[in-house]
Amino acid sequence: MTMRSLFSDQSQYVESFRLFLENSTEHQCMLEFFERKLPDILTSLGNGKSTISVLSVGGGTGEIDLQMLAKLQAKYPGVSIHNDVIEPCAEQLIQYKERVAKTSKLENIKFTWHKETASEYESRMKASKEVRKWDFIHMIQMLYYTNDVPGTIRFFHSLLEPGAKLLIILVSGSSGWARLWKKYGARLPLNDLCLYITSADIEEILDGSGLKYQSFELQSDMDITDCFTEGNKRGELLLDFLTETCNFNKTAPLDLKNELIEDLKKLEYSEKKGGRYFFNNNLSAIVIES
Ligand SMILES: C[S@@+](CC[C@H](N)C(=O)[O-])C[C@H]1O[C@@H](n2cnc3c(N)ncnc32)[C@H](O)[C@@H]1O
């Protein structure tokens, strides 16, 4: 059997992503960041406005978006918010709409969903000649899926109102992911859907373009202990998520599998606490000024 990308099997991808969220502090670290830093970041963008426009690029199921909107409501009580969402996956959009329907206190927020990719949105906007500007744009864990990262950043940055901000969250250049991709990327199944990019690459692009930004490191980990128990189903799915490979345990050449499993236990990738291994899942939040 040959190795194939996890993205080729939608249901297996969704299942391993769910386990990743269960086993990691991925969402918790974002919520902590929203709690501690977002209120300050949101200062300046809504001053004196009666409506604040927010654009969520790759909003997924809206879980994170709604938390962020709550912070915006708290910062600007009574101000109306227009929240537009760009999301190509129909299933995610359905879940987003369901979430909005069952959440209270969203009366002053108007939601508009666009079922398209970031580049489809860009083409549509350019063709329509409509220049719609935004007070806050965010791209959370989604830039891996665009084929022109500098172009995407440049385009969405050009849509910012004066005083507005663009927030990007991605895995950190110092995370276990960065090391894993650098060492093993070439030996894992290639796919054109996902790029191995980290915050370090984004900062390099921003430094080159002269845009002004601030970075924050968000500490996060993922309990991968189950990956080291042969035959453990959860461990196998987590390993699929780590390697973005469908059935990695069954399809990877033995030497690759052994080397990678041993590496994952090392300090460069994971910390050992109380007999368990925690993979470094640190994220970076990059806030770009208009
Ligand atoms: C890892 S999820 C992150 C979802 C959400 N932002 C969060 O942090 O929970 C990435 C999202 O980007 C979406 N996506 C994939 N390719 C995209 C593209 N080219 N343009 C916009 N969104 C895309 C996916 O459908 C998915 O919902």
PDB file of C-alpha atoms and ligand atoms in Angstrom:
ATOM      1  CA  MET A   1       0.000   0.000   0.000  1.00  0.00           C
ATOM      2  CA  THR A   2       1.233   3.480  -0.779  1.00  0.00           C
ATOM      3  CA  MET A   3       0.941   6.475   1.497  1.00  0.00           C
ATOM      4  CA  ARG A   4      -1.753   8.961   0.622  1.00  0.00           C
ATOM      5  CA  SER A   5      -2.716  12.342   1.982  1.00  0.00           C
ATOM      6  CA  LEU A   6      -5.181  12.517   4.842  1.00  0.00           C
ATOM      7  CA  PHE A   7      -7.031  15.187   2.858  1.00  0.00           C
ATOM      8  CA  SER A   8      -8.033  12.533   0.329  1.00  0.00           C
ATOM      9  CA  ASP A   9     -10.375  10.997   2.900  1.00  0.00           C
ATOM     10  CA  GLN A  10     -12.719  13.665   4.225  1.00  0.00           C
ATOM     11  CA  SER A  11     -14.340  11.579   6.968  1.00  0.00           C
ATOM     12  CA  GLN A  12     -11.042  10.278   8.321  1.00  0.00           C
ATOM     13  CA  TYR A  13      -9.667  13.829   8.260  1.00  0.00           C
ATOM     14  CA  VAL A  14     -12.645  15.148  10.223  1.00  0.00           C
ATOM     15  CA  GLU A  15     -12.297  12.329  12.765  1.00  0.00           C
ATOM     16  CA  SER A  16      -8.584  12.878  13.343  1.00  0.00           C
ATOM     17  CA  PHE A  17      -9.079  16.660  13.505  1.00  0.00           C
ATOM     18  CA  ARG A  18     -11.753  16.135  16.189  1.00  0.00           C
ATOM     19  CA  LEU A  19      -9.313  13.986  18.187  1.00  0.00           C
ATOM     20  CA  PHE A  20      -6.612  16.604  17.751  1.00  0.00           C
ATOM     21  CA  LEU A  21      -8.918  19.254  19.252  1.00  0.00           C
ATOM     22  CA  GLU A  22      -9.799  16.890  22.120  1.00  0.00           C
ATOM     23  CA  ASN A  23      -6.177  16.091  22.884  1.00  0.00           C
ATOM     24  CA  SER A  24      -4.716  19.562  22.449  1.00  0.00           C
ATOM     25  CA  THR A  25      -5.087  23.038  23.905  1.00  0.00           C
ATOM     26  CA  GLU A  26      -5.472  24.447  20.363  1.00  0.00           C
ATOM     27  CA  HIS A  27      -8.717  26.300  21.033  1.00  0.00           C
ATOM     28  CA  GLN A  28      -7.998  27.056  24.707  1.00  0.00           C
ATOM     29  CA  CYS A  29      -4.812  28.938  23.841  1.00  0.00           C
ATOM     30  CA  MET A  30      -6.690  31.042  21.290  1.00  0.00           C
ATOM     31  CA  LEU A  31      -9.421  31.828  23.813  1.00  0.00           C
ATOM     32  CA  GLU A  32      -6.807  32.838  26.365  1.00  0.00           C
ATOM     33  CA  PHE A  33      -5.252  35.132  23.777  1.00  0.00           C
ATOM     34  CA  PHE A  34      -8.672  36.652  23.034  1.00  0.00           C
ATOM     35  CA  GLU A  35      -9.177  37.204  26.760  1.00  0.00           C
ATOM     36  CA  ARG A  36      -5.804  38.774  27.455  1.00  0.00           C
ATOM     37  CA  LYS A  37      -4.763  40.567  24.283  1.00  0.00           C
ATOM     38  CA  LEU A  38      -7.672  40.978  21.898  1.00  0.00           C
ATOM     39  CA  PRO A  39      -9.390  43.858  23.729  1.00  0.00           C
ATOM     40  CA  ASP A  40      -6.256  45.989  23.298  1.00  0.00           C
ATOM     41  CA  ILE A  41      -5.841  44.933  19.693  1.00  0.00           C
ATOM     42  CA  LEU A  42      -9.437  45.921  18.954  1.00  0.00           C
ATOM     43  CA  THR A  43      -8.839  49.434  20.270  1.00  0.00           C
ATOM     44  CA  SER A  44      -8.651  51.937  17.393  1.00  0.00           C
ATOM     45  CA  LEU A  45     -10.667  50.027  14.879  1.00  0.00           C
ATOM     46  CA  GLY A  46     -14.173  50.993  15.919  1.00  0.00           C
ATOM     47  CA  ASN A  47     -13.699  54.493  17.182  1.00  0.00           C
ATOM     48  CA  GLY A  48     -16.837  56.502  16.726  1.00  0.00           C
ATOM     49  CA  LYS A  49     -18.352  54.076  14.223  1.00  0.00           C
ATOM     50  CA  SER A  50     -21.986  52.979  14.294  1.00  0.00           C
ATOM     51  CA  THR A  51     -21.165  49.749  12.436  1.00  0.00           C
ATOM     52  CA  ILE A  52     -18.040  47.597  12.597  1.00  0.00           C
ATOM     53  CA  SER A  53     -17.323  45.300   9.639  1.00  0.00           C
ATOM     54  CA  VAL A  54     -15.550  42.020  10.264  1.00  0.00           C
ATOM     55  CA  LEU A  55     -14.340  39.540   7.631  1.00  0.00           C
ATOM     56  CA  SER A  56     -13.582  35.964   8.677  1.00  0.00           C
ATOM     57  CA  VAL A  57     -11.511  34.114   6.089  1.00  0.00           C
ATOM     58  CA  GLY A  58     -11.834  30.315   6.478  1.00  0.00           C
ATOM     59  CA  GLY A  59     -14.197  30.672   9.442  1.00  0.00           C
ATOM     60  CA  GLY A  60     -14.885  26.916   9.674  1.00  0.00           C
ATOM     61  CA  THR A  61     -17.765  26.088  12.017  1.00  0.00           C
ATOM     62  CA  GLY A  62     -17.673  29.510  13.671  1.00  0.00           C
ATOM     63  CA  GLU A  63     -16.700  28.278  17.120  1.00  0.00           C
ATOM     64  CA  ILE A  64     -13.728  30.625  17.331  1.00  0.00           C
ATOM     65  CA  ASP A  65     -15.445  33.417  15.376  1.00  0.00           C
ATOM     66  CA  LEU A  66     -18.275  33.693  17.893  1.00  0.00           C
ATOM     67  CA  GLN A  67     -15.836  33.969  20.787  1.00  0.00           C
ATOM     68  CA  MET A  68     -14.056  36.762  18.999  1.00  0.00           C
ATOM     69  CA  LEU A  69     -17.316  38.567  18.203  1.00  0.00           C
ATOM     70  CA  ALA A  70     -18.254  38.410  21.888  1.00  0.00           C
ATOM     71  CA  LYS A  71     -15.062  40.308  22.690  1.00  0.00           C
ATOM     72  CA  LEU A  72     -15.887  42.891  20.051  1.00  0.00           C
ATOM     73  CA  GLN A  73     -19.407  43.325  21.480  1.00  0.00           C
ATOM     74  CA  ALA A  74     -17.958  43.801  24.951  1.00  0.00           C
ATOM     75  CA  LYS A  75     -15.518  46.400  23.682  1.00  0.00           C
ATOM     76  CA  TYR A  76     -18.134  48.340  21.694  1.00  0.00           C
ATOM     77  CA  PRO A  77     -21.464  47.839  23.456  1.00  0.00           C
ATOM     78  CA  GLY A  78     -24.499  48.679  21.338  1.00  0.00           C
ATOM     79  CA  VAL A  79     -22.535  49.090  18.105  1.00  0.00           C
ATOM     80  CA  SER A  80     -23.838  46.966  15.247  1.00  0.00           C
ATOM     81  CA  ILE A  81     -21.498  44.437  13.664  1.00  0.00           C
ATOM     82  CA  HIS A  82     -21.504  43.069  10.131  1.00  0.00           C
ATOM     83  CA  ASN A  83     -19.711  39.734  10.131  1.00  0.00           C
ATOM     84  CA  ASP A  84     -18.975  38.220   6.702  1.00  0.00           C
ATOM     85  CA  VAL A  85     -17.556  34.719   6.424  1.00  0.00           C
ATOM     86  CA  ILE A  86     -15.578  33.223   3.535  1.00  0.00           C
ATOM     87  CA  GLU A  87     -15.679  29.435   3.814  1.00  0.00           C
ATOM     88  CA  PRO A  88     -15.547  26.958   0.909  1.00  0.00           C
ATOM     89  CA  CYS A  89     -16.701  23.853   2.788  1.00  0.00           C
ATOM     90  CA  ALA A  90     -20.503  23.414   2.706  1.00  0.00           C
ATOM     91  CA  GLU A  91     -20.554  21.144   5.749  1.00  0.00           C
ATOM     92  CA  GLN A  92     -18.680  23.689   7.879  1.00  0.00           C
ATOM     93  CA  LEU A  93     -21.046  26.454   6.765  1.00  0.00           C
ATOM     94  CA  ILE A  94     -24.082  24.424   7.828  1.00  0.00           C
ATOM     95  CA  GLN A  95     -22.554  23.935  11.255  1.00  0.00           C
ATOM     96  CA  TYR A  96     -21.677  27.641  11.474  1.00  0.00           C
ATOM     97  CA  LYS A  97     -25.294  28.631  10.721  1.00  0.00           C
ATOM     98  CA  GLU A  98     -26.624  26.116  13.256  1.00  0.00           C
ATOM     99  CA  ARG A  99     -24.292  27.496  15.882  1.00  0.00           C
ATOM    100  CA  VAL A 100     -25.439  31.066  15.228  1.00  0.00           C
ATOM    101  CA  ALA A 101     -29.099  29.969  15.401  1.00  0.00           C
ATOM    102  CA  LYS A 102     -28.669  28.502  18.866  1.00  0.00           C
ATOM    103  CA  THR A 103     -26.448  31.220  20.347  1.00  0.00           C
ATOM    104  CA  SER A 104     -28.021  34.084  22.282  1.00  0.00           C
ATOM    105  CA  LYS A 105     -27.004  37.747  22.378  1.00  0.00           C
ATOM    106  CA  LEU A 106     -26.184  37.968  18.679  1.00  0.00           C
ATOM    107  CA  GLU A 107     -29.012  40.432  17.936  1.00  0.00           C
ATOM    108  CA  ASN A 108     -26.729  43.278  16.884  1.00  0.00           C
ATOM    109  CA  ILE A 109     -24.661  41.084  14.538  1.00  0.00           C
ATOM    110  CA  LYS A 110     -25.601  40.577  10.911  1.00  0.00           C
ATOM    111  CA  PHE A 111     -24.053  37.423   9.406  1.00  0.00           C
ATOM    112  CA  THR A 112     -23.371  36.938   5.706  1.00  0.00           C
ATOM    113  CA  TRP A 113     -21.814  33.711   4.465  1.00  0.00           C
ATOM    114  CA  HIS A 114     -19.896  33.299   1.213  1.00  0.00           C
ATOM    115  CA  LYS A 115     -19.344  29.718   0.097  1.00  0.00           C
ATOM    116  CA  GLU A 116     -16.041  30.229  -1.686  1.00  0.00           C
ATOM    117  CA  THR A 117     -12.273  30.170  -1.249  1.00  0.00           C
ATOM    118  CA  ALA A 118     -10.208  33.233  -0.447  1.00  0.00           C
ATOM    119  CA  SER A 119      -8.997  33.446  -4.044  1.00  0.00           C
ATOM    120  CA  GLU A 120     -12.527  33.071  -5.436  1.00  0.00           C
ATOM    121  CA  TYR A 121     -13.580  35.960  -3.200  1.00  0.00           C
ATOM    122  CA  GLU A 122     -10.611  37.991  -4.447  1.00  0.00           C
ATOM    123  CA  SER A 123     -11.514  37.348  -8.112  1.00  0.00           C
ATOM    124  CA  ARG A 124     -15.174  38.141  -7.484  1.00  0.00           C
ATOM    125  CA  MET A 125     -14.315  41.434  -5.778  1.00  0.00           C
ATOM    126  CA  LYS A 126     -11.870  42.447  -8.487  1.00  0.00           C
ATOM    127  CA  ALA A 127     -14.398  41.650 -11.220  1.00  0.00           C
ATOM    128  CA  SER A 128     -17.240  43.509  -9.522  1.00  0.00           C
ATOM    129  CA  LYS A 129     -15.123  46.612  -8.965  1.00  0.00           C
ATOM    130  CA  GLU A 130     -16.911  46.907  -5.644  1.00  0.00           C
ATOM    131  CA  VAL A 131     -14.456  48.091  -3.013  1.00  0.00           C
ATOM    132  CA  ARG A 132     -15.696  46.875   0.300  1.00  0.00           C
ATOM    133  CA  LYS A 133     -13.398  47.729   3.217  1.00  0.00           C
ATOM    134  CA  TRP A 134     -13.223  46.121   6.647  1.00  0.00           C
ATOM    135  CA  ASP A 135     -12.394  47.135  10.221  1.00  0.00           C
ATOM    136  CA  PHE A 136     -11.108  43.716  11.222  1.00  0.00           C
ATOM    137  CA  ILE A 137     -10.087  40.746   9.065  1.00  0.00           C
ATOM    138  CA  HIS A 138      -8.885  37.443  10.453  1.00  0.00           C
ATOM    139  CA  MET A 139      -7.396  34.262   9.002  1.00  0.00           C
ATOM    140  CA  ILE A 140      -7.169  31.623  11.678  1.00  0.00           C
ATOM    141  CA  GLN A 141      -5.340  28.404  10.835  1.00  0.00           C
ATOM    142  CA  MET A 142      -6.195  28.742   7.155  1.00  0.00           C
ATOM    143  CA  LEU A 143      -3.264  30.198   5.196  1.00  0.00           C
ATOM    144  CA  TYR A 144      -1.889  26.656   4.694  1.00  0.00           C
ATOM    145  CA  TYR A 145      -4.697  26.129   2.200  1.00  0.00           C
ATOM    146  CA  THR A 146      -4.061  29.041  -0.139  1.00  0.00           C
ATOM    147  CA  ASN A 147      -1.687  28.672  -3.071  1.00  0.00           C
ATOM    148  CA  ASP A 148      -0.302  32.217  -3.048  1.00  0.00           C
ATOM    149  CA  VAL A 149       0.398  33.240   0.541  1.00  0.00           C
ATOM    150  CA  PRO A 150       2.078  36.645  -0.089  1.00  0.00           C
ATOM    151  CA  GLY A 151      -0.610  37.557  -2.650  1.00  0.00           C
ATOM    152  CA  THR A 152      -3.409  36.567  -0.282  1.00  0.00           C
ATOM    153  CA  ILE A 153      -1.965  38.654   2.545  1.00  0.00           C
ATOM    154  CA  ARG A 154      -1.430  41.608   0.203  1.00  0.00           C
ATOM    155  CA  PHE A 155      -4.985  41.450  -1.151  1.00  0.00           C
ATOM    156  CA  PHE A 156      -6.731  41.201   2.229  1.00  0.00           C
ATOM    157  CA  HIS A 157      -4.454  43.849   3.711  1.00  0.00           C
ATOM    158  CA  SER A 158      -5.551  46.205   0.916  1.00  0.00           C
ATOM    159  CA  LEU A 159      -9.152  45.831   2.137  1.00  0.00           C
ATOM    160  CA  LEU A 160      -8.429  47.331   5.573  1.00  0.00           C
ATOM    161  CA  GLU A 161      -9.974  50.652   6.605  1.00  0.00           C
ATOM    162  CA  PRO A 162      -7.573  53.159   8.202  1.00  0.00           C
ATOM    163  CA  GLY A 163      -6.930  51.997  11.791  1.00  0.00           C
ATOM    164  CA  ALA A 164      -8.161  48.480  10.946  1.00  0.00           C
ATOM    165  CA  LYS A 165      -6.230  45.258  11.624  1.00  0.00           C
ATOM    166  CA  LEU A 166      -5.549  41.904  10.028  1.00  0.00           C
ATOM    167  CA  LEU A 167      -5.058  38.976  12.427  1.00  0.00           C
ATOM    168  CA  ILE A 168      -3.302  35.811  11.253  1.00  0.00           C
ATOM    169  CA  ILE A 169      -2.976  32.736  13.476  1.00  0.00           C
ATOM    170  CA  LEU A 170      -0.752  29.864  12.362  1.00  0.00           C
ATOM    171  CA  VAL A 171       1.540  27.283  13.941  1.00  0.00           C
ATOM    172  CA  SER A 172       4.645  28.903  15.361  1.00  0.00           C
ATOM    173  CA  GLY A 173       8.051  28.614  13.728  1.00  0.00           C
ATOM    174  CA  SER A 174       9.287  27.172  17.039  1.00  0.00           C
ATOM    175  CA  SER A 175       6.587  24.477  17.265  1.00  0.00           C
ATOM    176  CA  GLY A 176       7.003  20.742  16.865  1.00  0.00           C
ATOM    177  CA  TRP A 177       5.123  21.131  13.557  1.00  0.00           C
ATOM    178  CA  ALA A 178       7.871  23.333  12.118  1.00  0.00           C
ATOM    179  CA  ARG A 179      10.514  20.692  12.991  1.00  0.00           C
ATOM    180  CA  LEU A 180       8.396  17.818  11.784  1.00  0.00           C
ATOM    181  CA  TRP A 181       7.697  19.441   8.395  1.00  0.00           C
ATOM    182  CA  LYS A 182      11.309  20.460   7.898  1.00  0.00           C
ATOM    183  CA  LYS A 183      12.683  17.003   8.603  1.00  0.00           C
ATOM    184  CA  TYR A 184       9.926  14.781   7.188  1.00  0.00           C
ATOM    185  CA  GLY A 185       7.952  16.951   4.746  1.00  0.00           C
ATOM    186  CA  ALA A 186       9.667  15.532   1.678  1.00  0.00           C
ATOM    187  CA  ARG A 187       9.001  11.920   2.767  1.00  0.00           C
ATOM    188  CA  LEU A 188       5.309  12.400   3.515  1.00  0.00           C
ATOM    189  CA  PRO A 189       2.582  12.280   0.859  1.00  0.00           C
ATOM    190  CA  LEU A 190       2.614  15.369  -1.296  1.00  0.00           C
ATOM    191  CA  ASN A 191      -0.589  17.241  -1.746  1.00  0.00           C
ATOM    192  CA  ASP A 192      -1.345  20.536  -3.325  1.00  0.00           C
ATOM    193  CA  LEU A 193      -3.992  21.374  -0.768  1.00  0.00           C
ATOM    194  CA  CYS A 194      -1.801  22.132   2.165  1.00  0.00           C
ATOM    195  CA  LEU A 195       1.447  24.053   2.472  1.00  0.00           C
ATOM    196  CA  TYR A 196       3.935  23.537   5.267  1.00  0.00           C
ATOM    197  CA  ILE A 197       4.034  27.176   6.337  1.00  0.00           C
ATOM    198  CA  THR A 198       4.591  28.618   9.801  1.00  0.00           C
ATOM    199  CA  SER A 199       4.580  32.039  11.426  1.00  0.00           C
ATOM    200  CA  ALA A 200       8.305  32.341  10.591  1.00  0.00           C
ATOM    201  CA  ASP A 201       7.477  32.319   6.865  1.00  0.00           C
ATOM    202  CA  ILE A 202       4.766  34.933   7.356  1.00  0.00           C
ATOM    203  CA  GLU A 203       7.117  37.202   9.288  1.00  0.00           C
ATOM    204  CA  GLU A 204       9.681  36.894   6.521  1.00  0.00           C
ATOM    205  CA  ILE A 205       7.046  37.939   3.950  1.00  0.00           C
ATOM    206  CA  LEU A 206       5.940  40.861   6.139  1.00  0.00           C
ATOM    207  CA  ASP A 207       9.498  42.025   6.782  1.00  0.00           C
ATOM    208  CA  GLY A 208      10.099  42.009   3.039  1.00  0.00           C
ATOM    209  CA  SER A 209       6.958  44.000   2.321  1.00  0.00           C
ATOM    210  CA  GLY A 210       7.485  46.637   4.995  1.00  0.00           C
ATOM    211  CA  LEU A 211       4.094  46.069   6.649  1.00  0.00           C
ATOM    212  CA  LYS A 212       3.935  46.919  10.341  1.00  0.00           C
ATOM    213  CA  TYR A 213       2.989  44.044  12.623  1.00  0.00           C
ATOM    214  CA  GLN A 214       3.208  42.591  16.111  1.00  0.00           C
ATOM    215  CA  SER A 215       3.586  38.876  16.995  1.00  0.00           C
ATOM    216  CA  PHE A 216       2.419  36.942  20.019  1.00  0.00           C
ATOM    217  CA  GLU A 217       3.439  33.377  20.899  1.00  0.00           C
ATOM    218  CA  LEU A 218       0.522  31.216  22.122  1.00  0.00           C
ATOM    219  CA  GLN A 219       1.691  28.258  24.220  1.00  0.00           C
ATOM    220  CA  SER A 220      -0.131  25.073  23.293  1.00  0.00           C
ATOM    221  CA  ASP A 221       0.429  21.329  23.426  1.00  0.00           C
ATOM    222  CA  MET A 222      -1.086  18.075  22.259  1.00  0.00           C
ATOM    223  CA  ASP A 223      -1.058  14.854  24.283  1.00  0.00           C
ATOM    224  CA  ILE A 224       0.360  12.266  21.857  1.00  0.00           C
ATOM    225  CA  THR A 225       1.043   9.493  24.396  1.00  0.00           C
ATOM    226  CA  ASP A 226      -1.449   7.160  22.656  1.00  0.00           C
ATOM    227  CA  CYS A 227       0.660   7.305  19.481  1.00  0.00           C
ATOM    228  CA  PHE A 228       3.238   5.129  21.218  1.00  0.00           C
ATOM    229  CA  THR A 229       0.866   2.262  22.017  1.00  0.00           C
ATOM    230  CA  GLU A 230       0.772  -0.182  19.106  1.00  0.00           C
ATOM    231  CA  GLY A 231      -2.791  -0.790  17.944  1.00  0.00           C
ATOM    232  CA  ASN A 232      -4.313   2.143  19.864  1.00  0.00           C
ATOM    233  CA  LYS A 233      -6.999   3.564  17.524  1.00  0.00           C
ATOM    234  CA  ARG A 234      -6.884   7.107  18.916  1.00  0.00           C
ATOM    235  CA  GLY A 235      -3.099   7.075  18.717  1.00  0.00           C
ATOM    236  CA  GLU A 236      -3.253   5.941  15.090  1.00  0.00           C
ATOM    237  CA  LEU A 237      -5.625   8.764  14.142  1.00  0.00           C
ATOM    238  CA  LEU A 238      -3.481  11.329  15.952  1.00  0.00           C
ATOM    239  CA  LEU A 239      -0.459  10.042  14.073  1.00  0.00           C
ATOM    240  CA  ASP A 240      -2.425  10.445  10.835  1.00  0.00           C
ATOM    241  CA  PHE A 241      -3.134  14.039  11.821  1.00  0.00           C
ATOM    242  CA  LEU A 242       0.517  14.715  12.674  1.00  0.00           C
ATOM    243  CA  THR A 243       1.764  13.316   9.393  1.00  0.00           C
ATOM    244  CA  GLU A 244      -1.276  14.370   7.325  1.00  0.00           C
ATOM    245  CA  THR A 245      -1.268  10.796   6.046  1.00  0.00           C
ATOM    246  CA  CYS A 246      -4.181   8.393   5.802  1.00  0.00           C
ATOM    247  CA  ASN A 247      -3.421   5.231   7.865  1.00  0.00           C
ATOM    248  CA  PHE A 248       0.217   6.200   8.433  1.00  0.00           C
ATOM    249  CA  ASN A 249       0.812   3.223  10.730  1.00  0.00           C
ATOM    250  CA  LYS A 250      -0.194   0.728   8.055  1.00  0.00           C
ATOM    251  CA  THR A 251       1.203   2.441   4.966  1.00  0.00           C
ATOM    252  CA  ALA A 252       4.472   4.132   5.975  1.00  0.00           C
ATOM    253  CA  PRO A 253       7.756   2.287   5.271  1.00  0.00           C
ATOM    254  CA  LEU A 254       9.009   0.743   8.520  1.00  0.00           C
ATOM    255  CA  ASP A 255      12.194   2.819   8.702  1.00  0.00           C
ATOM    256  CA  LEU A 256      10.274   6.078   8.311  1.00  0.00           C
ATOM    257  CA  LYS A 257       7.729   5.013  10.901  1.00  0.00           C
ATOM    258  CA  ASN A 258      10.336   3.979  13.469  1.00  0.00           C
ATOM    259  CA  GLU A 259      12.417   7.106  13.016  1.00  0.00           C
ATOM    260  CA  LEU A 260       9.439   9.434  13.256  1.00  0.00           C
ATOM    261  CA  ILE A 261       7.962   7.705  16.308  1.00  0.00           C
ATOM    262  CA  GLU A 262      11.299   7.897  18.120  1.00  0.00           C
ATOM    263  CA  ASP A 263      11.731  11.555  17.160  1.00  0.00           C
ATOM    264  CA  LEU A 264       8.291  12.497  18.481  1.00  0.00           C
ATOM    265  CA  LYS A 265       9.449  11.504  21.964  1.00  0.00           C
ATOM    266  CA  LYS A 266      12.440  13.820  21.807  1.00  0.00           C
ATOM    267  CA  LEU A 267      12.601  17.163  23.537  1.00  0.00           C
ATOM    268  CA  GLU A 268      12.703  19.117  20.250  1.00  0.00           C
ATOM    269  CA  TYR A 269       9.194  17.857  19.549  1.00  0.00           C
ATOM    270  CA  SER A 270       7.584  16.965  22.861  1.00  0.00           C
ATOM    271  CA  GLU A 271       7.833  17.506  26.555  1.00  0.00           C
ATOM    272  CA  LYS A 272       7.433  14.560  28.948  1.00  0.00           C
ATOM    273  CA  LYS A 273       5.306  15.244  32.010  1.00  0.00           C
ATOM    274  CA  GLY A 274       3.989  12.652  34.462  1.00  0.00           C
ATOM    275  CA  GLY A 275       4.752   9.822  32.050  1.00  0.00           C
ATOM    276  CA  ARG A 276       2.871  11.474  29.164  1.00  0.00           C
ATOM    277  CA  TYR A 277       4.210  13.093  26.008  1.00  0.00           C
ATOM    278  CA  PHE A 278       3.031  16.575  25.006  1.00  0.00           C
ATOM    279  CA  PHE A 279       3.810  17.627  21.430  1.00  0.00           C
ATOM    280  CA  ASN A 280       4.695  21.315  21.044  1.00  0.00           C
ATOM    281  CA  ASN A 281       1.642  22.808  19.304  1.00  0.00           C
ATOM    282  CA  ASN A 282       2.591  26.460  19.879  1.00  0.00           C
ATOM    283  CA  LEU A 283       0.817  28.963  17.669  1.00  0.00           C
ATOM    284  CA  SER A 284       1.634  32.531  16.703  1.00  0.00           C
ATOM    285  CA  ALA A 285      -0.808  35.377  16.398  1.00  0.00           C
ATOM    286  CA  ILE A 286       0.350  38.088  14.027  1.00  0.00           C
ATOM    287  CA  VAL A 287      -1.484  41.403  14.039  1.00  0.00           C
ATOM    288  CA  ILE A 288      -0.877  43.557  10.963  1.00  0.00           C
ATOM    289  CA  GLU A 289      -1.698  47.262  10.946  1.00  0.00           C
ATOM    290  CA  SER A 290      -3.617  48.895   8.094  1.00  0.00           C
TER     291      SER A 290
HETATM  292  C1  LIG B   1      -8.231  24.368  10.263  1.00  0.00           C
HETATM  293  S1  LIG B   1      -9.734  25.103   9.768  1.00  0.00           S
HETATM  294  C2  LIG B   1      -9.806  26.530  10.811  1.00  0.00           C
HETATM  295  C3  LIG B   1     -11.208  26.957  11.076  1.00  0.00           C
HETATM  296  C4  LIG B   1     -11.361  28.118  12.059  1.00  0.00           C
HETATM  297  N1  LIG B   1     -10.764  29.350  11.545  1.00  0.00           N
HETATM  298  C5  LIG B   1     -10.782  27.760  13.424  1.00  0.00           C
HETATM  299  O1  LIG B   1      -9.705  28.234  13.774  1.00  0.00           O
HETATM  300  O2  LIG B   1     -11.425  26.990  14.144  1.00  0.00           O
HETATM  301  C6  LIG B   1      -9.360  25.783   8.181  1.00  0.00           C
HETATM  302  C7  LIG B   1     -10.580  26.294   7.437  1.00  0.00           C
HETATM  303  O3  LIG B   1     -10.184  26.926   6.227  1.00  0.00           O
HETATM  304  C8  LIG B   1     -11.083  26.541   5.207  1.00  0.00           C
HETATM  305  N2  LIG B   1     -10.392  26.678   3.908  1.00  0.00           N
HETATM  306  C9  LIG B   1      -9.688  25.743   3.227  1.00  0.00           C
HETATM  307  N3  LIG B   1      -9.198  26.245   2.083  1.00  0.00           N
HETATM  308  C10 LIG B   1      -9.588  27.547   2.033  1.00  0.00           C
HETATM  309  C11 LIG B   1      -9.396  28.610   1.094  1.00  0.00           C
HETATM  310  N4  LIG B   1      -8.691  28.407  -0.022  1.00  0.00           N
HETATM  311  N5  LIG B   1      -9.962  29.804   1.346  1.00  0.00           N
HETATM  312  C12 LIG B   1     -10.672  29.999   2.478  1.00  0.00           C
HETATM  313  N6  LIG B   1     -10.881  29.029   3.424  1.00  0.00           N
HETATM  314  C13 LIG B   1     -10.352  27.830   3.195  1.00  0.00           C
HETATM  315  C14 LIG B   1     -11.446  25.119   5.557  1.00  0.00           C
HETATM  316  O4  LIG B   1     -12.644  24.703   4.932  1.00  0.00           O
HETATM  317  C15 LIG B   1     -11.548  25.191   7.072  1.00  0.00           C
HETATM  318  O5  LIG B   1     -12.836  25.539   7.503  1.00  0.00           O
END
